[in-house]
Tab-separated table of C-alpha atoms in Angstrom:
chain	number	residue	atom	x	y	z
O	8	MET	CA	-144.209	-125.598	-23.385
O	9	THR	CA	-143.814	-129.335	-23.960
O	10	LEU	CA	-143.685	-132.031	-21.297
O	11	ARG	CA	-140.120	-133.324	-21.295
O	12	SER	CA	-137.717	-135.535	-19.389
O	13	ALA	CA	-134.092	-134.891	-18.494
O	14	ALA	CA	-131.054	-136.971	-17.560
O	15	ALA	CA	-129.790	-134.632	-14.862
O	16	GLY	CA	-127.559	-136.461	-12.408
O	17	VAL	CA	-124.865	-139.086	-12.214
O	18	MET	CA	-123.890	-141.975	-14.453
O	19	PRO	CA	-121.820	-145.082	-13.668
O	20	GLY	CA	-118.422	-145.729	-15.152
O	21	ILE	CA	-115.479	-143.550	-16.100
O	22	ASP	CA	-116.027	-143.040	-19.840
O	23	LEU	CA	-117.758	-139.713	-20.384
O	24	MET	CA	-117.906	-140.129	-24.170
O	25	ARG	CA	-119.778	-143.411	-23.817
O	26	SER	CA	-122.207	-141.952	-21.243
O	27	ALA	CA	-122.861	-138.919	-23.441
O	28	ARG	CA	-123.499	-141.121	-26.486
O	29	LEU	CA	-125.947	-143.287	-24.555
O	30	GLN	CA	-127.873	-140.285	-23.306
O	31	ALA	CA	-127.928	-138.623	-26.724
O	32	ALA	CA	-129.257	-141.799	-28.356
O	33	GLU	CA	-132.076	-142.235	-25.832
O	34	LEU	CA	-133.072	-138.608	-25.321
O	35	PRO	CA	-133.948	-136.941	-28.638
O	36	ALA	CA	-135.492	-133.478	-28.540
O	37	PRO	CA	-137.462	-132.224	-26.728
O	38	HIS	CA	-135.899	-134.403	-23.991
O	39	LEU	CA	-132.701	-133.145	-22.368
O	40	PRO	CA	-129.424	-135.050	-22.210
O	41	SER	CA	-126.845	-133.686	-19.792
O	42	LEU	CA	-123.156	-133.235	-19.213
O	43	PRO	CA	-122.858	-136.545	-17.325
O	44	GLU	CA	-121.267	-136.595	-13.893
O	45	LEU	CA	-119.104	-139.670	-13.267
O	46	PRO	CA	-118.313	-140.097	-9.534
O	47	ASP	CA	-116.462	-143.348	-10.277
O	48	ARG	CA	-113.613	-141.218	-11.620
O	49	GLY	CA	-112.973	-139.899	-8.114
O	50	LEU	CA	-113.450	-136.737	-6.065
O	51	HIS	CA	-111.969	-134.574	-8.826
O	52	SER	CA	-114.968	-135.393	-11.019
O	53	GLY	CA	-117.975	-134.887	-8.722
O	54	LEU	CA	-120.468	-132.050	-8.711
O	55	LEU	CA	-118.588	-130.207	-5.953
O	56	ALA	CA	-115.298	-130.462	-7.871
O	57	ARG	CA	-116.989	-129.220	-11.047
O	58	SER	CA	-118.292	-126.207	-9.133
O	59	LEU	CA	-114.824	-125.504	-7.784
O	60	ALA	CA	-113.448	-125.753	-11.318
O	61	GLN	CA	-115.768	-122.901	-12.299
O	62	LEU	CA	-114.542	-120.491	-9.612
O	63	SER	CA	-113.149	-117.221	-10.919
O	64	GLU	CA	-109.929	-115.971	-9.260
O	65	LEU	CA	-110.190	-118.542	-6.453
O	66	SER	CA	-108.436	-121.892	-6.185
O	67	ALA	CA	-109.044	-125.090	-4.237
O	68	GLU	CA	-107.175	-128.192	-3.166
O	69	LEU	CA	-108.169	-131.606	-1.867
O	70	THR	CA	-107.185	-132.445	1.718
O	71	SER	CA	-107.807	-135.334	4.099
O	72	TYR	CA	-111.022	-133.618	5.281
O	73	GLY	CA	-112.275	-132.515	1.863
O	74	TRP	CA	-111.881	-129.527	-0.421
O	75	ARG	CA	-110.546	-126.197	0.842
O	76	LEU	CA	-109.635	-122.826	-0.615
O	77	THR	CA	-105.956	-122.228	-1.208
O	78	GLN	CA	-103.761	-119.201	-1.902
O	79	ARG	CA	-102.575	-120.297	-5.344
O	80	PRO	CA	-103.542	-122.897	-7.945
O	81	GLY	CA	-101.984	-126.332	-7.434
O	82	ALA	CA	-102.212	-129.757	-9.006
O	83	ASP	CA	-105.745	-130.405	-7.719
O	84	ASP	CA	-107.032	-127.106	-9.064
O	85	GLN	CA	-105.432	-127.671	-12.444
O	86	ARG	CA	-106.840	-131.182	-12.583
O	87	ILE	CA	-110.474	-130.254	-11.899
O	88	ARG	CA	-110.368	-127.356	-14.355
O	89	GLY	CA	-108.751	-129.510	-17.018
O	90	TRP	CA	-111.312	-132.263	-16.552
O	91	LEU	CA	-114.237	-129.862	-16.779
O	92	ARG	CA	-112.923	-128.323	-20.015
O	93	SER	CA	-112.213	-131.771	-21.423
O	94	ASP	CA	-115.681	-133.042	-20.453
O	95	VAL	CA	-117.389	-130.158	-22.243
O	96	ASP	CA	-115.248	-130.681	-25.333
O	97	THR	CA	-115.952	-134.427	-25.294
O	98	LEU	CA	-119.688	-133.748	-25.106
O	99	ALA	CA	-119.311	-131.349	-28.027
O	100	ASP	CA	-117.577	-134.063	-30.067
O	101	VAL	CA	-120.410	-136.515	-29.378
O	102	ARG	CA	-123.059	-134.014	-30.390
O	103	GLY	CA	-121.080	-132.978	-33.465
O	104	ASP	CA	-120.665	-136.590	-34.578
O	105	ARG	CA	-124.408	-137.174	-34.283
O	106	ALA	CA	-125.161	-134.036	-36.273
O	107	GLU	CA	-122.791	-135.086	-39.059
O	108	SER	CA	-124.386	-138.547	-39.200
O	109	GLY	CA	-127.858	-137.013	-39.441
O	110	ALA	CA	-128.962	-138.533	-36.121
O	111	ASP	CA	-129.869	-135.109	-34.720
O	112	PRO	CA	-131.076	-132.981	-37.638
O	113	ASP	CA	-131.847	-129.345	-36.905
O	114	ASP	CA	-132.892	-126.783	-39.497
O	115	ASP	CA	-131.074	-124.032	-37.626
O	116	GLY	CA	-127.786	-125.899	-37.491
O	117	LEU	CA	-128.031	-126.216	-33.712
O	118	ALA	CA	-127.593	-129.390	-31.707
O	119	PRO	CA	-130.462	-130.659	-29.511
O	120	PRO	CA	-131.303	-129.016	-26.168
O	121	LEU	CA	-129.105	-129.644	-23.149
O	122	VAL	CA	-129.362	-129.517	-19.353
O	123	LEU	CA	-126.565	-128.545	-16.970
O	124	GLU	CA	-126.679	-129.183	-13.235
O	125	LEU	CA	-124.671	-126.645	-11.210
O	126	MET	CA	-124.173	-126.573	-7.459
O	127	GLY	CA	-125.542	-123.391	-5.928
O	128	PRO	CA	-123.524	-121.032	-3.714
O	129	ILE	CA	-125.075	-121.999	-0.362
O	130	SER	CA	-124.291	-125.698	-0.741
O	131	LEU	CA	-120.835	-124.837	-2.061
O	132	MET	CA	-120.187	-122.773	1.086
O	133	ALA	CA	-121.342	-125.723	3.185
O	134	GLY	CA	-119.033	-128.158	1.413
O	135	LEU	CA	-115.880	-126.043	0.956
O	136	ALA	CA	-113.427	-125.192	3.712
O	137	LEU	CA	-111.343	-122.077	4.269
O	138	PRO	CA	-107.534	-122.440	4.292
O	139	SER	CA	-107.810	-122.759	8.085
O	140	GLY	CA	-109.981	-125.846	7.706
O	141	GLU	CA	-113.310	-124.407	8.877
O	142	LYS	CA	-116.314	-124.261	6.527
O	143	THR	CA	-116.565	-121.213	4.254
O	144	LEU	CA	-120.111	-120.843	5.542
O	145	ILE	CA	-118.784	-119.540	8.862
O	146	ASP	CA	-117.157	-116.362	7.456
O	147	HIS	CA	-119.224	-113.474	6.045
O	148	GLY	CA	-116.479	-112.063	3.820
O	149	ALA	CA	-115.575	-115.498	2.484
O	150	ARG	CA	-119.232	-116.194	1.691
O	151	ARG	CA	-119.509	-112.947	-0.272
O	152	ASP	CA	-116.306	-113.590	-2.235
O	153	LEU	CA	-117.218	-117.209	-2.982
O	154	ALA	CA	-120.708	-116.298	-4.222
O	155	ALA	CA	-119.285	-113.652	-6.574
O	156	SER	CA	-116.568	-116.015	-7.818
O	157	LEU	CA	-119.058	-118.801	-8.502
O	158	ALA	CA	-121.493	-116.503	-10.308
O	159	ASN	CA	-118.775	-115.175	-12.622
O	160	GLY	CA	-117.311	-118.626	-13.201
O	161	ALA	CA	-120.688	-120.245	-13.885
O	162	ALA	CA	-121.354	-117.649	-16.583
O	163	GLU	CA	-117.977	-118.429	-18.179
O	164	HIS	CA	-118.711	-122.166	-17.998
O	165	VAL	CA	-122.074	-121.656	-19.698
O	166	ALA	CA	-120.393	-119.585	-22.407
O	167	HIS	CA	-117.922	-122.446	-23.035
O	168	VAL	CA	-120.781	-124.970	-23.233
O	169	ARG	CA	-122.657	-122.744	-25.701
O	170	ARG	CA	-119.622	-122.274	-27.945
O	171	ALA	CA	-118.662	-125.938	-27.899
O	172	CYS	CA	-122.057	-127.690	-27.928
O	173	SER	CA	-124.351	-125.168	-29.705
O	174	PRO	CA	-127.525	-126.361	-27.943
O	175	SER	CA	-130.824	-125.193	-29.386
O	176	SER	CA	-131.745	-124.302	-25.806
O	177	LEU	CA	-129.951	-124.587	-22.478
O	178	THR	CA	-131.604	-125.457	-19.177
O	179	VAL	CA	-129.589	-124.929	-15.993
O	180	ILE	CA	-130.570	-126.545	-12.698
O	181	ILE	CA	-129.124	-124.753	-9.676
O	182	THR	CA	-128.882	-127.540	-7.107
O	183	GLU	CA	-128.990	-126.542	-3.428
O	184	PRO	CA	-129.227	-129.726	-1.329
O	185	ASP	CA	-127.861	-127.954	1.777
O	186	TYR	CA	-130.106	-124.873	1.525
O	187	ALA	CA	-132.527	-125.876	4.289
O	188	ARG	CA	-129.785	-127.028	6.668
O	189	ALA	CA	-127.872	-123.777	6.176
O	190	ARG	CA	-131.010	-121.709	6.811
O	191	GLU	CA	-131.815	-123.746	9.930
O	192	GLY	CA	-128.280	-123.686	11.365
O	193	LYS	CA	-127.763	-127.441	11.019
O	194	ILE	CA	-124.445	-127.487	9.130
O	195	PRO	CA	-121.779	-128.895	11.485
O	196	THR	CA	-118.416	-127.235	12.006
O	197	VAL	CA	-115.342	-129.140	10.879
O	198	SER	CA	-114.936	-130.575	14.396
O	199	GLY	CA	-118.522	-131.795	14.432
O	200	TYR	CA	-119.046	-130.631	18.026
O	201	ARG	CA	-121.261	-127.692	17.144
O	202	THR	CA	-123.165	-126.248	14.207
O	203	ILE	CA	-122.641	-123.087	12.187
O	204	ARG	CA	-124.990	-120.205	12.860
O	205	SER	CA	-128.005	-120.150	10.552
O	206	LEU	CA	-127.691	-118.124	7.375
O	207	GLY	CA	-130.226	-115.306	7.067
O	208	ARG	CA	-132.910	-115.277	4.431
O	209	GLU	CA	-131.791	-111.994	2.859
O	210	GLU	CA	-128.223	-113.172	2.486
O	211	THR	CA	-129.158	-116.526	0.968
O	212	ARG	CA	-131.458	-114.761	-1.484
O	213	ALA	CA	-128.665	-112.359	-2.431
O	214	HIS	CA	-126.094	-115.108	-3.024
O	215	ILE	CA	-128.381	-117.286	-5.118
O	216	GLY	CA	-129.741	-114.183	-6.874
O	217	LEU	CA	-126.220	-113.266	-7.944
O	218	MET	CA	-125.843	-116.630	-9.663
O	219	ILE	CA	-129.263	-116.326	-11.287
O	220	GLU	CA	-128.360	-112.879	-12.652
O	221	ALA	CA	-125.076	-114.183	-14.069
O	222	LEU	CA	-126.834	-117.076	-15.809
O	223	GLN	CA	-129.508	-114.742	-17.175
O	224	SER	CA	-126.823	-112.440	-18.556
O	225	SER	CA	-125.168	-115.409	-20.268
O	226	GLY	CA	-128.402	-116.104	-22.153
O	227	VAL	CA	-129.591	-119.293	-20.442
O	228	GLU	CA	-133.133	-119.948	-21.656
O	229	GLU	CA	-134.378	-121.764	-18.556
O	230	ILE	CA	-133.100	-121.578	-14.962
O	231	LEU	CA	-134.552	-123.986	-12.408
O	232	LEU	CA	-133.872	-123.987	-8.670
O	233	ASP	CA	-133.893	-127.248	-6.722
O	234	LEU	CA	-133.706	-126.569	-2.986
O	235	GLY	CA	-133.727	-130.240	-2.034
O	236	GLY	CA	-137.163	-130.189	-0.405
O	237	ALA	CA	-140.700	-128.886	-0.588
O	238	VAL	CA	-141.308	-125.537	-2.268
O	239	GLU	CA	-142.378	-123.037	0.420
O	240	SER	CA	-144.088	-119.671	0.113
O	241	GLU	CA	-140.798	-118.082	1.142
O	242	HIS	CA	-139.061	-119.614	-1.865
O	243	LEU	CA	-141.678	-118.248	-4.248
O	244	GLU	CA	-141.377	-114.783	-2.718
O	245	ASP	CA	-137.582	-114.818	-2.898
O	246	PHE	CA	-137.020	-116.383	-6.319
O	247	ARG	CA	-140.239	-116.070	-8.302
O	248	ALA	CA	-142.280	-113.061	-7.132
O	249	GLY	CA	-140.319	-110.376	-8.963
O	250	ARG	CA	-138.569	-108.876	-5.922
O	251	GLY	CA	-135.236	-109.755	-7.453
O	252	PRO	CA	-133.684	-112.219	-9.898
O	253	SER	CA	-136.308	-114.810	-10.777
O	254	VAL	CA	-136.043	-118.458	-11.823
O	255	HIS	CA	-138.306	-120.210	-14.308
O	256	GLY	CA	-139.282	-122.985	-11.917
O	257	PHE	CA	-138.513	-125.205	-8.936
O	258	GLY	CA	-137.750	-128.814	-8.137
O	259	VAL	CA	-140.372	-130.987	-6.440
O	260	ASP	CA	-140.313	-134.606	-5.241
O	261	LEU	CA	-143.512	-136.244	-6.492
O	262	PRO	CA	-143.389	-139.567	-4.563
O	263	VAL	CA	-143.424	-137.796	-1.166
O	264	MET	CA	-145.433	-134.693	-2.042
O	265	GLN	CA	-148.567	-134.093	0.042
O	266	ALA	CA	-151.763	-132.235	-0.916
O	267	ALA	CA	-150.353	-128.824	0.046
O	268	GLY	CA	-147.344	-129.432	-2.174
O	269	TRP	CA	-149.548	-130.337	-5.124
O	270	GLU	CA	-151.598	-127.183	-4.586
O	271	ARG	CA	-148.427	-125.082	-4.639
O	272	THR	CA	-147.288	-126.920	-7.749
O	273	ALA	CA	-150.592	-126.056	-9.425
O	274	GLU	CA	-150.029	-122.402	-8.509
O	275	LEU	CA	-146.596	-122.583	-10.092
O	276	VAL	CA	-148.004	-124.021	-13.313
O	277	GLU	CA	-150.737	-121.387	-13.439
O	278	SER	CA	-148.022	-118.728	-13.197
O	279	GLY	CA	-146.230	-120.286	-16.189
O	280	ALA	CA	-143.407	-121.872	-14.184
O	281	THR	CA	-141.593	-125.093	-15.001
O	282	VAL	CA	-141.887	-127.958	-12.510
O	283	LEU	CA	-138.718	-130.060	-12.223
O	284	ALA	CA	-140.448	-133.229	-11.042
O	285	SER	CA	-138.588	-136.165	-9.484
O	286	THR	CA	-140.693	-139.226	-10.261
O	287	LEU	CA	-138.819	-142.063	-8.535
O	288	THR	CA	-137.843	-142.741	-4.936
O	289	ALA	CA	-134.235	-143.494	-4.016
O	290	ALA	CA	-135.222	-147.100	-3.251
O	291	GLU	CA	-136.868	-147.522	-6.642
O	292	THR	CA	-133.791	-146.156	-8.370
O	293	ALA	CA	-131.481	-148.411	-6.367
O	294	ALA	CA	-133.619	-151.401	-7.389
O	295	ALA	CA	-133.471	-150.543	-11.088
O	296	THR	CA	-131.475	-153.709	-11.717
O	297	THR	CA	-134.381	-155.916	-10.654
O	298	GLY	CA	-137.287	-153.730	-11.698
O	299	LEU	CA	-138.741	-150.229	-11.870
O	300	PRO	CA	-142.365	-149.094	-11.605
O	301	GLN	CA	-144.152	-149.461	-14.917
O	302	VAL	CA	-144.722	-146.433	-17.139
O	303	SER	CA	-148.459	-146.601	-16.423
O	304	GLU	CA	-147.815	-146.444	-12.664
O	305	LEU	CA	-145.437	-143.497	-12.962
O	306	ALA	CA	-147.890	-141.682	-15.224
O	307	ARG	CA	-150.631	-142.189	-12.623
O	308	ARG	CA	-148.238	-140.853	-9.975
O	309	VAL	CA	-148.302	-137.572	-11.863
O	310	GLN	CA	-151.797	-137.537	-13.323
O	311	GLN	CA	-154.052	-138.629	-10.436
O	312	PRO	CA	-153.108	-135.932	-7.892
O	313	TRP	CA	-153.270	-133.388	-10.712
O	314	HIS	CA	-156.761	-134.554	-11.643
O	315	ARG	CA	-157.908	-134.397	-8.008
O	316	LEU	CA	-157.010	-130.715	-7.953
O	317	GLY	CA	-159.266	-130.137	-10.945
O	318	MET	CA	-156.348	-128.958	-13.046
O	319	PRO	CA	-156.472	-129.339	-16.851
O	320	LEU	CA	-154.365	-132.165	-18.199
O	321	ASP	CA	-152.451	-129.839	-20.520
O	322	GLY	CA	-151.032	-128.118	-17.425
O	323	LEU	CA	-148.662	-131.077	-17.236
O	324	GLU	CA	-146.886	-129.614	-20.273
O	325	ASN	CA	-144.984	-127.490	-17.731
O	326	PHE	CA	-143.420	-130.583	-16.140
O	327	LEU	CA	-139.812	-131.633	-16.684
O	328	LEU	CA	-139.479	-135.203	-15.388
O	329	VAL	CA	-136.274	-136.546	-13.866
O	330	GLY	CA	-135.451	-139.659	-11.866
O	331	SER	CA	-134.812	-139.650	-8.121
O	332	SER	CA	-134.433	-136.419	-6.148
O	333	ASP	CA	-131.427	-138.064	-4.477
O	334	ARG	CA	-129.432	-137.480	-7.662
O	335	HIS	CA	-127.911	-134.328	-6.125
O	336	ARG	CA	-127.754	-135.212	-2.417
O	337	GLY	CA	-124.700	-136.185	-0.366
O	338	GLU	CA	-121.994	-138.638	-1.297
O	339	PRO	CA	-123.813	-141.807	-0.081
O	340	ALA	CA	-126.746	-141.094	-2.392
O	341	ARG	CA	-124.522	-140.119	-5.305
O	342	SER	CA	-122.342	-143.194	-4.813
O	343	GLN	CA	-125.447	-145.371	-4.738
O	344	LEU	CA	-126.597	-143.984	-8.079
O	345	ALA	CA	-123.128	-144.323	-9.555
O	346	SER	CA	-122.976	-147.949	-8.364
O	347	LEU	CA	-125.834	-148.925	-10.675
O	348	SER	CA	-124.836	-150.922	-13.713
O	349	GLU	CA	-124.860	-149.038	-16.983
O	350	PRO	CA	-127.980	-150.871	-18.245
O	351	SER	CA	-129.785	-150.084	-14.981
O	352	ALA	CA	-128.850	-146.406	-15.130
O	353	MET	CA	-130.093	-146.203	-18.695
O	354	ARG	CA	-133.259	-148.070	-17.695
O	355	VAL	CA	-134.011	-145.251	-15.238
O	356	ILE	CA	-133.487	-142.618	-17.935
O	357	THR	CA	-135.620	-144.403	-20.529
O	358	ARG	CA	-138.394	-145.217	-18.031
O	359	VAL	CA	-138.717	-141.542	-17.118
O	360	ARG	CA	-138.591	-140.601	-20.811
O	361	ASP	CA	-141.310	-143.108	-21.651
O	362	THR	CA	-143.447	-141.718	-18.826
O	363	ALA	CA	-143.136	-138.231	-20.297
O	364	GLU	CA	-144.067	-139.596	-23.721
O	365	ALA	CA	-147.094	-141.435	-22.310
O	366	LEU	CA	-148.339	-138.296	-20.553
O	367	ARG	CA	-147.820	-136.265	-23.732
O	368	GLU	CA	-149.929	-138.763	-25.634
O	369	GLN	CA	-152.693	-138.484	-23.037
O	370	ILE	CA	-152.617	-134.703	-23.385
O	371	ARG	CA	-152.901	-134.953	-27.172
O	372	GLU	CA	-155.867	-137.284	-26.876
O	373	ALA	CA	-157.700	-135.194	-24.280
C-alpha cells in the first residue's frame, strides 16, 4: 500500500466541471480526486439527494420537512437522477480531456484512481421520511426495502462510474454519520417530541452488510466505512472479523483520538486494513482562509502518536488522509465547508496532500 490523500467531501460553487478539474490537477496518482459534491446548487445536489438518486425501484420527493418516499417518480426524483448522471458524465469528460492532453498518462489506458462517498443505509433511513411524514427508520419493512433498494442502486451507480470514468482503482467510502445515534435511540421523530426506538446491532450489520456485498460484487477495489466516531470493538467484529461482509478499513478522527483509539488503529494496520484518517478539525478547516496548520505540524499529528506506540513508520502506508471529519456530518457542517472560498477549499486539499507526501518521504528515508 501507499500513503495517499483524498478529496472526499464538499466543494464550494456550482460548477462541477471546474471543481473536478481543480481536484484532478492537484491530486495526481496515487492521490484520489472525487466526484465533487456541491451543496451550493441546492438540496437536489447534496449527499442525501445523491443517495436517493441511486435508489432502485423507489422514488422520493422534496417537501417542506425534507425528503420523503413517494408512490411514483415526480419532478424532484427526475431532477436528482438527472443531475447524478450528468455529474458522472461531466467527471468523465474532465478525466478524458486530461488523458488526451497527456496530463494523466497511464500505460493501461485507465484514468487515475477515484474515490466515491456514498451515504450508508442507516443514515439514509434517519434522513428520509415515509409518505406519511415519519422517518423511514421507524418502520421495519420500510427499512428492509430501503436497504435493498440502496444496495442495488449503489452497485448500478458504481457500474456507471466505472464505464464512464475508467478509474485504475475505485475507493468507496460508506458514510454513516447517524449510525451511533440510530443505535442509541437518539434519532428524533418528525414531531421532535420523542425519539425513535434504537436499531439493533444485528439489523444494522445486515443493512450495511447488504451494501458492502453489492459494492464487492460490482468490483470495487477498496471499501471503507466511516461511522462518524471512534472505531469500537463491536465495529471490528461486525465489519472486519469475517463474520459477514467485510470492509477494507474504517474512518478515524486524528485530532480528537485518544490513546485507546491509536492502539485500535495500530491493530487495524497490523491486520492490513486501511485507515481513513481525518487530519483537520472543523475549526481549522473553517479558518482555511486565514491559515491552516503547517505540513510539519500535521505530519507530527500523525507520526508522534504512532511512534509512541512503537509502531514502524512504514505502517503509515496504510493511511488515507482526508481533511475534516465534519465533511459528511449534518447540513450546518456541510454548509460551512461549502461556504469556503474556492482557493480556501483547494488549500485544504493541497495541505492534506502535501502532508501525505511529507510522510511518504519520511518513510522512504527511514
